PDB file of N, CA and C in Angstrom:
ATOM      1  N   UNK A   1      14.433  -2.759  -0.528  1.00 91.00           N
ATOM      2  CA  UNK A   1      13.512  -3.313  -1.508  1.00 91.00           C
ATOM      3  C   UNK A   1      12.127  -2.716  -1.312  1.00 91.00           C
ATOM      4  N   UNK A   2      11.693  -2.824  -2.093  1.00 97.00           N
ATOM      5  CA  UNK A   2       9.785  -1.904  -2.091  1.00 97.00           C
ATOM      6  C   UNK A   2       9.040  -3.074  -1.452  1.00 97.00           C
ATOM      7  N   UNK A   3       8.586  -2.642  -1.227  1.00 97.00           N
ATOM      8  CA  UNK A   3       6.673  -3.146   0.084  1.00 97.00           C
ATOM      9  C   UNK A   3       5.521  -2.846  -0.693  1.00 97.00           C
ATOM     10  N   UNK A   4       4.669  -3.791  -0.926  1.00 98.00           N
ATOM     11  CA  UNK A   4       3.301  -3.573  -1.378  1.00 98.00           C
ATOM     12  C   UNK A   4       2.226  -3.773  -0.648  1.00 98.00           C
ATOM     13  N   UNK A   5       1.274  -3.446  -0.181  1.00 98.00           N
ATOM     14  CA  UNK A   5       0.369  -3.711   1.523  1.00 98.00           C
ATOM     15  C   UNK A   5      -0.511  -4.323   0.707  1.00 98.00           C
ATOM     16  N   UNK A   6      -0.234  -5.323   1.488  1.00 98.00           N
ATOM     17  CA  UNK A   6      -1.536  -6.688   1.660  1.00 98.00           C
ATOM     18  C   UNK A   6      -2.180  -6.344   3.215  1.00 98.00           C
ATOM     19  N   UNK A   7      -3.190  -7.110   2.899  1.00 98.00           N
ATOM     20  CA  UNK A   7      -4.076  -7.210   4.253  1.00 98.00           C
ATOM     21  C   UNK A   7      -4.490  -8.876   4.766  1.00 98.00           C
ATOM     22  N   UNK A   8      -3.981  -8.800   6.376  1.00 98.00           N
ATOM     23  CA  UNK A   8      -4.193  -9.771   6.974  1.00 98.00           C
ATOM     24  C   UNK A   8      -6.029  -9.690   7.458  1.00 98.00           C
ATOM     25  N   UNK A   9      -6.136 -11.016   6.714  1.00 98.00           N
ATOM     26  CA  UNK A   9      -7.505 -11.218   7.182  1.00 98.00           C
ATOM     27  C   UNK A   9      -8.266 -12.264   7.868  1.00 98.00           C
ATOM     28  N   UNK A  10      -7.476 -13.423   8.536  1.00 97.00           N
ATOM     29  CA  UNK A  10      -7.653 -14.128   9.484  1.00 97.00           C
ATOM     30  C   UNK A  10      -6.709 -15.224   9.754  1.00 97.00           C
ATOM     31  N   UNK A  11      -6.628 -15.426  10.806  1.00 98.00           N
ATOM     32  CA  UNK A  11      -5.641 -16.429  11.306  1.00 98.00           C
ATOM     33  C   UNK A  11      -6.130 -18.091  10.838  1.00 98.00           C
ATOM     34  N   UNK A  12      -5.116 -18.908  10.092  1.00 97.00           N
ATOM     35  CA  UNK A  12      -6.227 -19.631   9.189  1.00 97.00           C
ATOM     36  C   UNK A  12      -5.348 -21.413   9.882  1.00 97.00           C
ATOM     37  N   UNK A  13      -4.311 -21.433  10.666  1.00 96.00           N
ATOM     38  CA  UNK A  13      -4.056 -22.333  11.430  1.00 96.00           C
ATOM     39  C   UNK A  13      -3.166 -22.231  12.175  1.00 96.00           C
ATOM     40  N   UNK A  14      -2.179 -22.851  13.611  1.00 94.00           N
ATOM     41  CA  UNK A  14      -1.554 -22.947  14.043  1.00 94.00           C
ATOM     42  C   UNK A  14      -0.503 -23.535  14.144  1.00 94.00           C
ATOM     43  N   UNK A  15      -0.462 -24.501  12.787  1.00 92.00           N
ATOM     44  CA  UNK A  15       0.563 -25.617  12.644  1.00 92.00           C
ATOM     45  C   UNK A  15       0.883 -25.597  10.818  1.00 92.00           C
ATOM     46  N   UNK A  16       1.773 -25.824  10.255  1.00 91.00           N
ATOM     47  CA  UNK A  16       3.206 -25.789  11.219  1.00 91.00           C
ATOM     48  C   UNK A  16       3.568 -24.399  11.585  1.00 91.00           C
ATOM     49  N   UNK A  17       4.129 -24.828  12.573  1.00 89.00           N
ATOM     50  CA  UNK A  17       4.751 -23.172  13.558  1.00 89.00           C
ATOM     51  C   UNK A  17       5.366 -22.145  12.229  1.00 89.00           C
ATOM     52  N   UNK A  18       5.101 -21.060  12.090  1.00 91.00           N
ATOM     53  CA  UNK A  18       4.847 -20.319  13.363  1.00 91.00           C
ATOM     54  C   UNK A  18       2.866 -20.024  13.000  1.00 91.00           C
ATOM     55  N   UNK A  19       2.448 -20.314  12.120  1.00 94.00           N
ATOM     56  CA  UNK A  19       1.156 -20.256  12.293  1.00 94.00           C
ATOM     57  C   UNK A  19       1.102 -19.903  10.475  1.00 94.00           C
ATOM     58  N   UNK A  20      -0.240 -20.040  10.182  1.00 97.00           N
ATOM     59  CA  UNK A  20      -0.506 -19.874   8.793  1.00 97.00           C
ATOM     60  C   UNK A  20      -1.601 -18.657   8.867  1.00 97.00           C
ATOM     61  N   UNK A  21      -1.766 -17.866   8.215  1.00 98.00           N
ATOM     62  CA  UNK A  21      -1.971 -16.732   7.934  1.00 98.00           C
ATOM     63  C   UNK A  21      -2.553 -16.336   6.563  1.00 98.00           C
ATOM     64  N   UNK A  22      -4.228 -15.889   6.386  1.00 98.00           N
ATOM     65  CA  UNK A  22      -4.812 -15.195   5.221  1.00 98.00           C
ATOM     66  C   UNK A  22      -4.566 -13.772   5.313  1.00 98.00           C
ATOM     67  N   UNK A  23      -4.016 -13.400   3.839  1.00 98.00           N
ATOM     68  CA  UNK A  23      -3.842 -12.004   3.326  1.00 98.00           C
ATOM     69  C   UNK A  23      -4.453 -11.964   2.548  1.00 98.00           C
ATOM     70  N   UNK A  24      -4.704 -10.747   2.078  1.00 99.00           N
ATOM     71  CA  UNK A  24      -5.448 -10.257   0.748  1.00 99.00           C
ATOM     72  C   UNK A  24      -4.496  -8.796   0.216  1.00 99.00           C
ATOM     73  N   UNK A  25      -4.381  -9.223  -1.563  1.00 99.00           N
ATOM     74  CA  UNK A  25      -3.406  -8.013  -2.183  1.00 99.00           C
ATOM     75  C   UNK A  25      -4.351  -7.286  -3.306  1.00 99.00           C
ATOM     76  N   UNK A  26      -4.751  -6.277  -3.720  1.00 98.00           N
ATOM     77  CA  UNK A  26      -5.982  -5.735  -4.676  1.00 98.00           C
ATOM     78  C   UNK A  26      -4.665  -4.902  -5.636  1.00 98.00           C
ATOM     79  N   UNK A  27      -5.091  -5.538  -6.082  1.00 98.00           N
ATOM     80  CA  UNK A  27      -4.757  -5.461  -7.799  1.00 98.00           C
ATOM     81  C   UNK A  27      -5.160  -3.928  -8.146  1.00 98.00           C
ATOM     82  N   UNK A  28      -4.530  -3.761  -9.513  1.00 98.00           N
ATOM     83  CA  UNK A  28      -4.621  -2.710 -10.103  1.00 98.00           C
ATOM     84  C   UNK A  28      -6.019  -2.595 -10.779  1.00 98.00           C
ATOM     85  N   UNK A  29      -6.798  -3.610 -10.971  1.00 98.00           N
ATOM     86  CA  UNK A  29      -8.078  -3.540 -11.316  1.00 98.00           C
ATOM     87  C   UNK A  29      -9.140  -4.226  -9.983  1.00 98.00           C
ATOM     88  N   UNK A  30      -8.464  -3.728  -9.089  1.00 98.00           N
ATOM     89  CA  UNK A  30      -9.583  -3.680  -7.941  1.00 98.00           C
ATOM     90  C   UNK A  30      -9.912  -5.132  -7.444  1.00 98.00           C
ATOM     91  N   UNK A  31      -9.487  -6.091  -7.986  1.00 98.00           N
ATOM     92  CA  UNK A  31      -9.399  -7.991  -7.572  1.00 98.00           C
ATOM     93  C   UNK A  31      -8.621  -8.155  -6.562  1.00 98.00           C
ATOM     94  N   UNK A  32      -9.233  -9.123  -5.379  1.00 98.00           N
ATOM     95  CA  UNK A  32      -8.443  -9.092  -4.396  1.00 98.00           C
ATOM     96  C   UNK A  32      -7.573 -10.606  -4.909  1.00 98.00           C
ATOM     97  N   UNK A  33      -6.965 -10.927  -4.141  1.00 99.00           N
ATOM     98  CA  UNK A  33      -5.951 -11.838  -4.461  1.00 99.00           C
ATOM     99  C   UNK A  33      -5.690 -12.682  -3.286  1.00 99.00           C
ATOM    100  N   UNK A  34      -5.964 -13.944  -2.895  1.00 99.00           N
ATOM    101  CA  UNK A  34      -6.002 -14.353  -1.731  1.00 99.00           C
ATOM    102  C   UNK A  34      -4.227 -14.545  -1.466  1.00 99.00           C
ATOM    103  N   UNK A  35      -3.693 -14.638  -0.543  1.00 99.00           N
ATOM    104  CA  UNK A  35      -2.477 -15.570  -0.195  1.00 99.00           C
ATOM    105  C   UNK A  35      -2.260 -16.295   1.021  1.00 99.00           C
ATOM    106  N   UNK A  36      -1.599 -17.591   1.448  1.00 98.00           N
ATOM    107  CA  UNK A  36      -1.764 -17.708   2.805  1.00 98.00           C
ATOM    108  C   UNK A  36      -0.105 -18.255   2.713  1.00 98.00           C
ATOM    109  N   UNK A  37       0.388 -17.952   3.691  1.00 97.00           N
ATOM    110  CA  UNK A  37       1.393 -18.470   4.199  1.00 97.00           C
ATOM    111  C   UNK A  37       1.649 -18.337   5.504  1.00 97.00           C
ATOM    112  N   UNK A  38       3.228 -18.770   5.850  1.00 96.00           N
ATOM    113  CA  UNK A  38       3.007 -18.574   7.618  1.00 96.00           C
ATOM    114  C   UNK A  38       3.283 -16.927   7.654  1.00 96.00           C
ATOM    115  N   UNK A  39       3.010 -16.957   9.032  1.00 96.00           N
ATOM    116  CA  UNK A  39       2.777 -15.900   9.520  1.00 96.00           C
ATOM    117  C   UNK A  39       3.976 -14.730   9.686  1.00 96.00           C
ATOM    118  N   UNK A  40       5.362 -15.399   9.349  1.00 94.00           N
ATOM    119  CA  UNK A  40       6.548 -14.831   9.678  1.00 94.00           C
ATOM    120  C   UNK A  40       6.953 -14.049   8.423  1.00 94.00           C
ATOM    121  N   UNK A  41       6.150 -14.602   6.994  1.00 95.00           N
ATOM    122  CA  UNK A  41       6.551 -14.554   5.962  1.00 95.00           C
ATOM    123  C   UNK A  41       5.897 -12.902   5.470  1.00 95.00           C
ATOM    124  N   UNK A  42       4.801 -12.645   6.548  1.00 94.00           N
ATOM    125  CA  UNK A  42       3.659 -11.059   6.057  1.00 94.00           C
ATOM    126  C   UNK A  42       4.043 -10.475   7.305  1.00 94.00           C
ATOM    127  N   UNK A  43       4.612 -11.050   8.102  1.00 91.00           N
ATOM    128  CA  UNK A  43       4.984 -10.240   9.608  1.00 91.00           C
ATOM    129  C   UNK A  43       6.065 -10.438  10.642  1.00 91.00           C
ATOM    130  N   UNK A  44       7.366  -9.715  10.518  1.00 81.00           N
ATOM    131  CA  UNK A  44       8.590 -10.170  11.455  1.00 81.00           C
ATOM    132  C   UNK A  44       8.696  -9.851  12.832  1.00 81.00           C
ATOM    133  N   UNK A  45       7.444  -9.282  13.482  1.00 84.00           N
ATOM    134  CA  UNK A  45       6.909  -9.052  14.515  1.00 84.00           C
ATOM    135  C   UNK A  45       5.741  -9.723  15.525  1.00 84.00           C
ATOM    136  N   UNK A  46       4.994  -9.389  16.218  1.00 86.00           N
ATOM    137  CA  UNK A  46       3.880  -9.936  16.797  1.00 86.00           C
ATOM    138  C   UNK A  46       2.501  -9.346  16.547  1.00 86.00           C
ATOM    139  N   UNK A  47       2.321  -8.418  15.389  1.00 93.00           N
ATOM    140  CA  UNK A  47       1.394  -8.480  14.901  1.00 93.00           C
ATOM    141  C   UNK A  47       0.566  -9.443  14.861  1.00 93.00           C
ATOM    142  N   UNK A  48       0.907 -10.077  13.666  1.00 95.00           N
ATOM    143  CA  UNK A  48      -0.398 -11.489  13.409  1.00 95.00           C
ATOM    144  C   UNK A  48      -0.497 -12.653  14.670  1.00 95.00           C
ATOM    145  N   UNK A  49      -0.609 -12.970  15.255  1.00 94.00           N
ATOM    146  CA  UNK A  49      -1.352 -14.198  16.549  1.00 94.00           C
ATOM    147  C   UNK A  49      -2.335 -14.777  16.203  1.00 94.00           C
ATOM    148  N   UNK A  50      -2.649 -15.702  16.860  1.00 95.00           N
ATOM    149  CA  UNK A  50      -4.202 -16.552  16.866  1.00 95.00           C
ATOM    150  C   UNK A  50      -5.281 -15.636  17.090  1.00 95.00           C
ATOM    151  N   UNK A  51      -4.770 -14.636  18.180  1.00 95.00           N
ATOM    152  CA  UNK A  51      -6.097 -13.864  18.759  1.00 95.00           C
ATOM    153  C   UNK A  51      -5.671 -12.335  18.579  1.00 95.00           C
ATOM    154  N   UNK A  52      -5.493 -12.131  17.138  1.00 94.00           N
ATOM    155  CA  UNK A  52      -5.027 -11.098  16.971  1.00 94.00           C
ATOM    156  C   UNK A  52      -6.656 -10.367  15.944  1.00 94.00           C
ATOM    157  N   UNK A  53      -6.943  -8.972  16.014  1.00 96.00           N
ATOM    158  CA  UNK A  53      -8.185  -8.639  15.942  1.00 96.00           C
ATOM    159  C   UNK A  53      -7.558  -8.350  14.019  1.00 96.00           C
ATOM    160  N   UNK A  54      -8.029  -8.734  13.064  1.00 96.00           N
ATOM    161  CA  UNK A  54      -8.072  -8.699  11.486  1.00 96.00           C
ATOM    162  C   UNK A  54      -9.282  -7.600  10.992  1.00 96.00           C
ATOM    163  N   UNK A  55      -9.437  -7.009  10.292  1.00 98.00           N
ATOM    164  CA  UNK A  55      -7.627  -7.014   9.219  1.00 98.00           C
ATOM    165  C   UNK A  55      -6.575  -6.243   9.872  1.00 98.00           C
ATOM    166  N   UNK A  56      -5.608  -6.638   9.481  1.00 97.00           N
ATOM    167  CA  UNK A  56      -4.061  -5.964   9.667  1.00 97.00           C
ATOM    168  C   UNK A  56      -3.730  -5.447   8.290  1.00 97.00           C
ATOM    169  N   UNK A  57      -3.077  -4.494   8.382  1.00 97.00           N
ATOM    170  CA  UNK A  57      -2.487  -3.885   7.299  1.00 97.00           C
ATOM    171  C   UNK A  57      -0.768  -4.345   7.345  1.00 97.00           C
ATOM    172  N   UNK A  58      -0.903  -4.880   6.047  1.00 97.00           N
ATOM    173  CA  UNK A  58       1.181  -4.900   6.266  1.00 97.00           C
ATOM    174  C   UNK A  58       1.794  -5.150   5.087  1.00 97.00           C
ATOM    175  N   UNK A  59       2.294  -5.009   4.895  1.00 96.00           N
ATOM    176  CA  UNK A  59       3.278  -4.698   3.821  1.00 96.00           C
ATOM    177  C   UNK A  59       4.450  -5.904   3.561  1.00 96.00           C
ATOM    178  N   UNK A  60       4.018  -6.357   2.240  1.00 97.00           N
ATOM    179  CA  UNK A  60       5.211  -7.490   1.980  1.00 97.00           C
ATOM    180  C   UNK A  60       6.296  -7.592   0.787  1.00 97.00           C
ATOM    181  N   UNK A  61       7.633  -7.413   1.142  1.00 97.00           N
ATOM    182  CA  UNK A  61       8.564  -7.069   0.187  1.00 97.00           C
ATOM    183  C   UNK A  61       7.918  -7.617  -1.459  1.00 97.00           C
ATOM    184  N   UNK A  62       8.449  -7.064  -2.434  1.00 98.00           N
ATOM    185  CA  UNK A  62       8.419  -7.557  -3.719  1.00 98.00           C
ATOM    186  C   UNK A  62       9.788  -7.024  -4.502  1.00 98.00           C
ATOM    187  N   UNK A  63       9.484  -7.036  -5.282  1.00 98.00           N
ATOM    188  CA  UNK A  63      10.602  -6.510  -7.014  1.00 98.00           C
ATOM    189  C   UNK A  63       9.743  -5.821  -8.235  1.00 98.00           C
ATOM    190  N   UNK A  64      10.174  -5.002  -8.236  1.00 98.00           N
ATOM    191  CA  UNK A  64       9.262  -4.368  -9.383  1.00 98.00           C
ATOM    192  C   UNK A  64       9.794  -4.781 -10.676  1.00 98.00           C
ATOM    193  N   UNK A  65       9.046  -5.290 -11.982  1.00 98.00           N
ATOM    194  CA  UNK A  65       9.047  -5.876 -12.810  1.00 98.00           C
ATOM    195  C   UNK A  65       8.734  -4.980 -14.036  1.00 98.00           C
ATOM    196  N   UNK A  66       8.064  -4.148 -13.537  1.00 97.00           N
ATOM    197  CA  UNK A  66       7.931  -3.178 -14.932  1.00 97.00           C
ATOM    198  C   UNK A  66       7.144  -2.180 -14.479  1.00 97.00           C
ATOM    199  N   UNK A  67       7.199  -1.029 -14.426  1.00 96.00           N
ATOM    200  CA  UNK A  67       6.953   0.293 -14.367  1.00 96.00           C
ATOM    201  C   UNK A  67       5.545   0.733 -15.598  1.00 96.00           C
ATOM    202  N   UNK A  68       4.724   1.165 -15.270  1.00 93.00           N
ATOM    203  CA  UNK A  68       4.068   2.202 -15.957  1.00 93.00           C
ATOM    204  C   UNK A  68       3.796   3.759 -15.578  1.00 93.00           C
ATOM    205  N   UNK A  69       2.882   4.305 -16.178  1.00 93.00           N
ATOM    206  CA  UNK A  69       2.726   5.358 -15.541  1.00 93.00           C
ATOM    207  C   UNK A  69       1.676   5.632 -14.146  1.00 93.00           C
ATOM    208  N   UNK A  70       0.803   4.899 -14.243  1.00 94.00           N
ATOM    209  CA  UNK A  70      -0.310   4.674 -13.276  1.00 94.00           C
ATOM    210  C   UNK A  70      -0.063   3.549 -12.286  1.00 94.00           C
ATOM    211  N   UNK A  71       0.878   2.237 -12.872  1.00 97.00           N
ATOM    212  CA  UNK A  71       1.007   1.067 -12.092  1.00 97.00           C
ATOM    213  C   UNK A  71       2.143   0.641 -12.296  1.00 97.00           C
ATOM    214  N   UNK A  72       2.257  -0.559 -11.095  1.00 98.00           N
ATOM    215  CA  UNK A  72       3.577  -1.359 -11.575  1.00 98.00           C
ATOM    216  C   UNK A  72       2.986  -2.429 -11.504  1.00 98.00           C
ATOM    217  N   UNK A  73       4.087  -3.828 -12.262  1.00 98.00           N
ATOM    218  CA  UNK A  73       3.844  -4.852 -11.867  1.00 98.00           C
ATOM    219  C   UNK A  73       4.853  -5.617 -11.049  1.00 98.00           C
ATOM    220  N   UNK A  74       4.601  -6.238 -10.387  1.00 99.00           N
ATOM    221  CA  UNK A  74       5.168  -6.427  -8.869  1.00 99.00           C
ATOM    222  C   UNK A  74       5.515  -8.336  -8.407  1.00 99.00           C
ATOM    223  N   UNK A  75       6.849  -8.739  -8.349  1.00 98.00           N
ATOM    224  CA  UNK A  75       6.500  -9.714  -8.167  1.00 98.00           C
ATOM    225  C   UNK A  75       6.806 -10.266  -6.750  1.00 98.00           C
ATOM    226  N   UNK A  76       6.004 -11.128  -6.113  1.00 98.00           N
ATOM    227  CA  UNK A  76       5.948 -10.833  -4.366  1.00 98.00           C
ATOM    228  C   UNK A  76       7.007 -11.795  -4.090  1.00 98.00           C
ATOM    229  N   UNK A  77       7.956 -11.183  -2.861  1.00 96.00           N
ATOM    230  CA  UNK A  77       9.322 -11.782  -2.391  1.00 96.00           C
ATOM    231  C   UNK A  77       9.009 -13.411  -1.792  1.00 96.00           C
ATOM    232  N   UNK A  78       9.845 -14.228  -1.309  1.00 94.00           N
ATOM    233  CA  UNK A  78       9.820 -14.959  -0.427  1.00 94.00           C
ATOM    234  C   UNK A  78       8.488 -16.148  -1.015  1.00 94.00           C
ATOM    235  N   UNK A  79       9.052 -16.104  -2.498  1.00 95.00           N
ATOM    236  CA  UNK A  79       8.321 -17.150  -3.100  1.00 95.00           C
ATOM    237  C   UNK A  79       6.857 -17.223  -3.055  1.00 95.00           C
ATOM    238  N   UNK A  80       5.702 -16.440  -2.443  1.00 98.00           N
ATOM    239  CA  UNK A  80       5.167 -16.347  -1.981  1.00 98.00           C
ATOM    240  C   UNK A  80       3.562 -15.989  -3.232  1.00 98.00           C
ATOM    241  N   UNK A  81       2.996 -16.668  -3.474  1.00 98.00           N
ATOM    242  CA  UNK A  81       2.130 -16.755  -4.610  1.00 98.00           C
ATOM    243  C   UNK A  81       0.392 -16.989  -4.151  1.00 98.00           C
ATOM    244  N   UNK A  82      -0.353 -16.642  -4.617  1.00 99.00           N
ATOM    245  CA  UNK A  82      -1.678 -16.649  -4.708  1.00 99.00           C
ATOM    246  C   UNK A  82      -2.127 -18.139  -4.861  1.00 99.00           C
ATOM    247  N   UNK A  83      -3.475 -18.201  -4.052  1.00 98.00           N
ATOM    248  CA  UNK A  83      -3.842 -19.316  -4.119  1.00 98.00           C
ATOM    249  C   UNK A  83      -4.274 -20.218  -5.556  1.00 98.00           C
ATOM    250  N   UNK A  84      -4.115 -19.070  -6.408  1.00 98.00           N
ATOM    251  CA  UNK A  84      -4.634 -19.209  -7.958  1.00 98.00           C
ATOM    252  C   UNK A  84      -2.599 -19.842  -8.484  1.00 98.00           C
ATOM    253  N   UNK A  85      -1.752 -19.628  -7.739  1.00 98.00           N
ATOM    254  CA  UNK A  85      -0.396 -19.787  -7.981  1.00 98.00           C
ATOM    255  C   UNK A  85       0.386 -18.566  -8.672  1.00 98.00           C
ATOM    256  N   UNK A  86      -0.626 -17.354  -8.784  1.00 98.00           N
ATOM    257  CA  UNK A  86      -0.138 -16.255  -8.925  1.00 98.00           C
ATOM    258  C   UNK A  86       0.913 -15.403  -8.769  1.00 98.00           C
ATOM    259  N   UNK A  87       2.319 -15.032  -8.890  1.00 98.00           N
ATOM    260  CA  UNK A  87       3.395 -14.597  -8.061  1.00 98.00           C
ATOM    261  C   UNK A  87       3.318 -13.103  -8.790  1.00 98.00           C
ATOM    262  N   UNK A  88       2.914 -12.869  -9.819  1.00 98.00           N
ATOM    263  CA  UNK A  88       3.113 -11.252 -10.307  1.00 98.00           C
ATOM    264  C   UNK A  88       2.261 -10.621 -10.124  1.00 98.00           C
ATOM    265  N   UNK A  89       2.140  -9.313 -10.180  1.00 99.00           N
ATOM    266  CA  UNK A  89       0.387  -8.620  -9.870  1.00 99.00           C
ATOM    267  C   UNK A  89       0.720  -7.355 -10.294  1.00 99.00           C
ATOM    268  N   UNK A  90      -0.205  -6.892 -10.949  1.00 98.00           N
ATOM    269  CA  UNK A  90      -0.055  -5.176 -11.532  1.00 98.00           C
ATOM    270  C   UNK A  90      -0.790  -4.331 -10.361  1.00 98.00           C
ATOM    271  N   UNK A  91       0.063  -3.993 -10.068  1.00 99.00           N
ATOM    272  CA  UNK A  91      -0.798  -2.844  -8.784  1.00 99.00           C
ATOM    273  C   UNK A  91      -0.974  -1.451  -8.810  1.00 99.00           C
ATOM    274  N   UNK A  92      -1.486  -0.588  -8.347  1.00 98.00           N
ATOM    275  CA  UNK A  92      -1.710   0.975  -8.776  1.00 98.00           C
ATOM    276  C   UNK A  92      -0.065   1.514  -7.890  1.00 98.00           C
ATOM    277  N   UNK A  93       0.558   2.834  -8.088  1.00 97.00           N
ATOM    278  CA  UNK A  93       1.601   3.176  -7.441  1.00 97.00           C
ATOM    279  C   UNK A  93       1.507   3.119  -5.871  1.00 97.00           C
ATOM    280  N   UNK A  94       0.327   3.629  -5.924  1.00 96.00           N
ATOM    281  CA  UNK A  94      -0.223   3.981  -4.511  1.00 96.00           C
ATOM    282  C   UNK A  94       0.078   2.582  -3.512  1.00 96.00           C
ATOM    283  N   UNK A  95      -0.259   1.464  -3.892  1.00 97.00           N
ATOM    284  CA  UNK A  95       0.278   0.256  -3.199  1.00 97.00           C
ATOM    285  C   UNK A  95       1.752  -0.039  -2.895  1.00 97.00           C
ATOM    286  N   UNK A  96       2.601   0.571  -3.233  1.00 96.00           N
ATOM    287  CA  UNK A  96       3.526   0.087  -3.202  1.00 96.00           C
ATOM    288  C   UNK A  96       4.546   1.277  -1.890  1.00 96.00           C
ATOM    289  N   UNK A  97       5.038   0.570  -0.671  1.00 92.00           N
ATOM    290  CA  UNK A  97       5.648   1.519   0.393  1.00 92.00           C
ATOM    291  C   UNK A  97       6.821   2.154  -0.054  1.00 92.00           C
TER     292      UNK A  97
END
């Protein structure tokens, strides 16, 4: 499945396990896009921690939804939506792993 890189930008609690976690995803018109979820959900590793130094770069599965020539629009895996409740996002190609 395709990867679109979000960026981890601070560790935002410790509970419930495994920890909750701010990302940020920039749009095809340059808007960042907040998201938080736990930490397992932007990272299946030990990247993200409490005392882990931000930003992180990482990459979180999606589905591509429609193709253009410059962008796609992208909808992010693992239910996983913007604090606005956002789940689709048009992103430039270049975002996408």
């Amino acid at each position: 499945m395709p990867e679109v890189y979000v960026r981890a930008v601070r560790w935002v609690a410790d509970d419930p396990q495994p920890g909750i976690v701010e990302c940020r995803l920039v749009d095809a018109d340059g808007v960042e896009h907040v998201l938080i979820d736990k930490s397992a959900i932007f990272d299946d590793g030990d990247r993200l921690r409490p005392d882990a130094s931000c930003p992180i770069e990482l990459k979180l599965t999606c589905r591509v939804v429609r193709e253009g020539d410059a962008d796609l629009v992208v909808e992010l895996a693992h239910h996983v939506e913007s604090v606005e409740g956002q789940r689709t996002f048009r992103v430039p190609r270049s975002s996408i792993a």
